[in-house]
mmCIF file of C-alpha atoms in Angstrom:
data_model
loop_
_atom_site.group_PDB
_atom_site.id
_atom_site.type_symbol
_atom_site.label_atom_id
_atom_site.label_comp_id
_atom_site.label_asym_id
_atom_site.label_seq_id
_atom_site.Cartn_x
_atom_site.Cartn_y
_atom_site.Cartn_z
ATOM 1 C CA UNK A 1 39.129 -1.051 36.751
ATOM 2 C CA UNK A 2 36.817 -1.640 33.812
ATOM 3 C CA UNK A 3 39.551 -0.594 31.357
ATOM 4 C CA UNK A 4 41.926 -3.151 32.834
ATOM 5 C CA UNK A 5 39.492 -6.005 32.142
ATOM 6 C CA UNK A 6 38.960 -4.743 28.603
ATOM 7 C CA UNK A 7 42.704 -4.822 27.968
ATOM 8 C CA UNK A 8 43.023 -8.355 29.343
ATOM 9 C CA UNK A 9 40.119 -9.521 27.174
ATOM 10 C CA UNK A 10 41.766 -8.042 24.083
ATOM 11 C CA UNK A 11 45.043 -9.791 24.925
ATOM 12 C CA UNK A 12 43.207 -13.117 25.338
ATOM 13 C CA UNK A 13 41.594 -12.712 21.897
ATOM 14 C CA UNK A 14 44.936 -11.850 20.298
ATOM 15 C CA UNK A 15 46.724 -14.814 21.895
ATOM 16 C CA UNK A 16 43.878 -17.174 20.961
ATOM 17 C CA UNK A 17 43.958 -15.940 17.371
ATOM 18 C CA UNK A 18 47.734 -16.434 17.149
ATOM 19 C CA UNK A 19 47.480 -19.959 18.574
ATOM 20 C CA UNK A 20 44.793 -20.913 16.036
ATOM 21 C CA UNK A 21 46.688 -19.427 13.086
ATOM 22 C CA UNK A 22 49.960 -21.107 14.059
ATOM 23 C CA UNK A 23 48.118 -24.422 14.522
ATOM 24 C CA UNK A 24 46.608 -24.199 11.050
ATOM 25 C CA UNK A 25 49.986 -23.346 9.536
ATOM 26 C CA UNK A 26 51.641 -26.252 11.380
ATOM 27 C CA UNK A 27 48.962 -28.664 10.175
ATOM 28 C CA UNK A 28 49.417 -27.426 6.595
ATOM 29 C CA UNK A 29 53.161 -28.069 6.742
ATOM 30 C CA UNK A 30 52.621 -31.556 8.202
ATOM 31 C CA UNK A 31 50.004 -32.396 5.583
ATOM 32 C CA UNK A 32 52.368 -31.276 2.832
ATOM 33 C CA UNK A 33 55.111 -33.544 4.205
ATOM 34 C CA UNK A 34 52.739 -36.528 4.242
ATOM 35 C CA UNK A 35 51.614 -35.751 0.698
ATOM 36 C CA UNK A 36 55.218 -35.469 -0.565
ATOM 37 C CA UNK A 37 56.108 -38.708 1.188
ATOM 38 C CA UNK A 38 53.143 -40.522 -0.347
ATOM 39 C CA UNK A 39 54.121 -39.361 -3.827
ATOM 40 C CA UNK A 40 57.745 -40.391 -3.299
ATOM 41 C CA UNK A 41 56.783 -43.846 -1.987
ATOM 42 C CA UNK A 42 54.448 -44.383 -4.943
ATOM 43 C CA UNK A 43 57.104 -43.404 -7.474
ATOM 44 C CA UNK A 44 59.737 -45.545 -5.702
ATOM 45 C CA UNK A 45 57.480 -48.593 -5.761
ATOM 46 C CA UNK A 46 56.814 -48.009 -9.457
ATOM 47 C CA UNK A 47 60.533 -47.533 -10.183
ATOM 48 C CA UNK A 48 61.459 -50.746 -8.342
ATOM 49 C CA UNK A 49 58.441 -52.528 -9.893
ATOM 50 C CA UNK A 50 56.849 -53.430 -6.560
ATOM 51 C CA UNK A 51 59.688 -55.603 -5.309
ATOM 52 C CA UNK A 52 59.608 -56.809 -1.724
ATOM 53 C CA UNK A 53 62.576 -54.612 -0.733
ATOM 54 C CA UNK A 54 60.279 -51.549 -0.931
ATOM 55 C CA UNK A 55 58.256 -52.823 2.032
ATOM 56 C CA UNK A 56 60.818 -54.572 4.221
ATOM 57 C CA UNK A 57 64.364 -53.868 5.293
ATOM 58 C CA UNK A 58 66.683 -55.679 2.918
ATOM 59 C CA UNK A 59 70.193 -55.157 4.190
ATOM 60 C CA UNK A 60 72.192 -51.951 4.248
ATOM 61 C CA UNK A 61 72.350 -51.416 0.509
ATOM 62 C CA UNK A 62 71.981 -47.744 -0.286
ATOM 63 C CA UNK A 63 70.345 -48.612 -3.592
ATOM 64 C CA UNK A 64 67.495 -50.635 -2.091
ATOM 65 C CA UNK A 65 64.030 -49.182 -2.314
ATOM 66 C CA UNK A 66 63.396 -49.083 1.444
ATOM 67 C CA UNK A 67 66.665 -47.248 2.169
ATOM 68 C CA UNK A 68 65.895 -44.655 -0.518
ATOM 69 C CA UNK A 69 62.453 -44.113 1.015
ATOM 70 C CA UNK A 70 63.986 -43.798 4.482
ATOM 71 C CA UNK A 71 66.539 -41.236 3.247
ATOM 72 C CA UNK A 72 63.788 -39.167 1.648
ATOM 73 C CA UNK A 73 61.766 -39.258 4.880
ATOM 74 C CA UNK A 74 64.764 -37.973 6.818
ATOM 75 C CA UNK A 75 65.478 -35.250 4.266
ATOM 76 C CA UNK A 76 61.958 -33.777 4.448
ATOM 77 C CA UNK A 77 61.615 -34.326 8.205
ATOM 78 C CA UNK A 78 58.815 -36.890 7.975
ATOM 79 C CA UNK A 79 58.473 -39.046 11.109
ATOM 80 C CA UNK A 80 54.902 -40.258 11.580
ATOM 81 C CA UNK A 81 53.339 -41.921 14.596
ATOM 82 C CA UNK A 82 51.990 -44.938 12.677
ATOM 83 C CA UNK A 83 51.815 -47.931 14.963
ATOM 84 C CA UNK A 84 49.092 -49.864 13.203
ATOM 85 C CA UNK A 85 47.306 -49.881 9.881
ATOM 86 C CA UNK A 86 43.649 -50.191 8.860
ATOM 87 C CA UNK A 87 42.214 -53.657 8.238
ATOM 88 C CA UNK A 88 43.783 -55.346 5.232
ATOM 89 C CA UNK A 89 46.866 -53.117 5.214
ATOM 90 C CA UNK A 90 50.400 -54.038 6.267
ATOM 91 C CA UNK A 91 52.850 -51.707 7.972
ATOM 92 C CA UNK A 92 56.135 -51.242 6.125
ATOM 93 C CA UNK A 93 59.043 -52.397 8.265
ATOM 94 C CA UNK A 94 60.366 -48.864 8.723
ATOM 95 C CA UNK A 95 56.914 -47.743 9.915
ATOM 96 C CA UNK A 96 56.678 -44.862 7.454
ATOM 97 C CA UNK A 97 53.616 -46.037 5.546
ATOM 98 C CA UNK A 98 50.949 -48.714 5.238
ATOM 99 C CA UNK A 99 50.402 -50.640 2.021
ATOM 100 C CA UNK A 100 48.177 -53.241 0.484
ATOM 101 C CA UNK A 101 48.237 -54.997 -2.885
ATOM 102 C CA UNK A 102 45.067 -54.410 -4.862
ATOM 103 C CA UNK A 103 42.992 -56.818 -6.900
ATOM 104 C CA UNK A 104 39.800 -56.287 -8.823
ATOM 105 C CA UNK A 105 36.729 -58.137 -7.657
ATOM 106 C CA UNK A 106 34.142 -59.551 -10.027
ATOM 107 C CA UNK A 107 32.136 -56.343 -9.674
ATOM 108 C CA UNK A 108 35.171 -54.262 -10.749
ATOM 109 C CA UNK A 109 35.911 -52.787 -7.311
ATOM 110 C CA UNK A 110 39.551 -52.771 -6.203
ATOM 111 C CA UNK A 111 40.184 -54.151 -2.728
ATOM 112 C CA UNK A 112 43.170 -55.261 -0.669
ATOM 113 C CA UNK A 113 44.454 -58.771 -1.305
ATOM 114 C CA UNK A 114 46.721 -59.795 1.563
ATOM 115 C CA UNK A 115 47.122 -63.379 0.340
ATOM 116 C CA UNK A 116 49.587 -62.321 -2.382
ATOM 117 C CA UNK A 117 51.499 -59.527 -0.655
ATOM 118 C CA UNK A 118 54.327 -59.024 -3.141
ATOM 119 C CA UNK A 119 52.822 -60.582 -6.263
ATOM 120 C CA UNK A 120 50.514 -57.794 -7.349
ATOM 121 C CA UNK A 121 50.767 -55.163 -10.004
ATOM 122 C CA UNK A 122 49.094 -52.286 -8.148
ATOM 123 C CA UNK A 123 49.456 -51.066 -4.555
ATOM 124 C CA UNK A 124 47.592 -48.636 -2.305
ATOM 125 C CA UNK A 125 49.717 -46.560 0.082
ATOM 126 C CA UNK A 126 48.673 -44.656 3.225
ATOM 127 C CA UNK A 127 50.902 -42.077 4.898
ATOM 128 C CA UNK A 128 50.128 -40.390 8.195
ATOM 129 C CA UNK A 129 50.024 -36.653 8.827
ATOM 130 C CA UNK A 130 52.667 -36.054 11.495
ATOM 131 C CA UNK A 131 51.329 -33.827 14.276
ATOM 132 C CA UNK A 132 53.195 -33.979 17.554
ATOM 133 C CA UNK A 133 50.681 -32.314 19.883
ATOM 134 C CA UNK A 134 49.995 -34.541 22.939
ATOM 135 C CA UNK A 135 46.177 -34.447 22.924
ATOM 136 C CA UNK A 136 45.752 -34.572 19.147
ATOM 137 C CA UNK A 137 48.383 -37.317 18.765
ATOM 138 C CA UNK A 138 45.946 -39.761 20.405
ATOM 139 C CA UNK A 139 43.297 -39.195 17.696
ATOM 140 C CA UNK A 140 45.684 -39.257 14.724
ATOM 141 C CA UNK A 141 44.462 -42.648 13.557
ATOM 142 C CA UNK A 142 41.333 -41.007 12.175
ATOM 143 C CA UNK A 143 41.142 -41.249 8.348
ATOM 144 C CA UNK A 144 41.176 -37.496 7.732
ATOM 145 C CA UNK A 145 44.719 -37.373 9.135
ATOM 146 C CA UNK A 146 45.898 -39.849 6.465
ATOM 147 C CA UNK A 147 46.887 -39.416 2.828
ATOM 148 C CA UNK A 148 46.097 -42.282 0.446
ATOM 149 C CA UNK A 149 47.256 -43.004 -3.086
ATOM 150 C CA UNK A 150 47.552 -45.831 -5.618
ATOM 151 C CA UNK A 151 50.440 -46.807 -7.843
ATOM 152 C CA UNK A 152 50.040 -47.147 -11.572
ATOM 153 C CA UNK A 153 49.799 -50.670 -12.892
ATOM 154 C CA UNK A 154 53.241 -52.274 -12.750
ATOM 155 C CA UNK A 155 54.173 -54.571 -15.604
#
């Protein structure tokens, strides 16, 4: 009887180990997708020089910035659960990322300037790590599940 409990305990440890390892690998893949998406959004905004069509749906043109971003998201399998953004940020109309135009304060610190949404020469982008586990999905709005980056200055 004692050997039977020892075997069950070993099986529990093995299953627990496999669940943890697969969870870490799944999180790594999701983080990589969010990082790739952030880099693609930043480069698209820089290529289109921060035009408004990068942040809002602007028709069905396949050459518009937002449709190119949406195609890239579909190609890498990126579908976040972003429903809201942090204070000062706006949600892009396709819901793939949050953005804010940056301005320098008198002290030299860059902060979001929502008064001039599409008239800035630098943007900050936030993408969400996409984890579709029911319990963890409710805490995904925490900052360590987000990837942030800034564009270069757009002239």
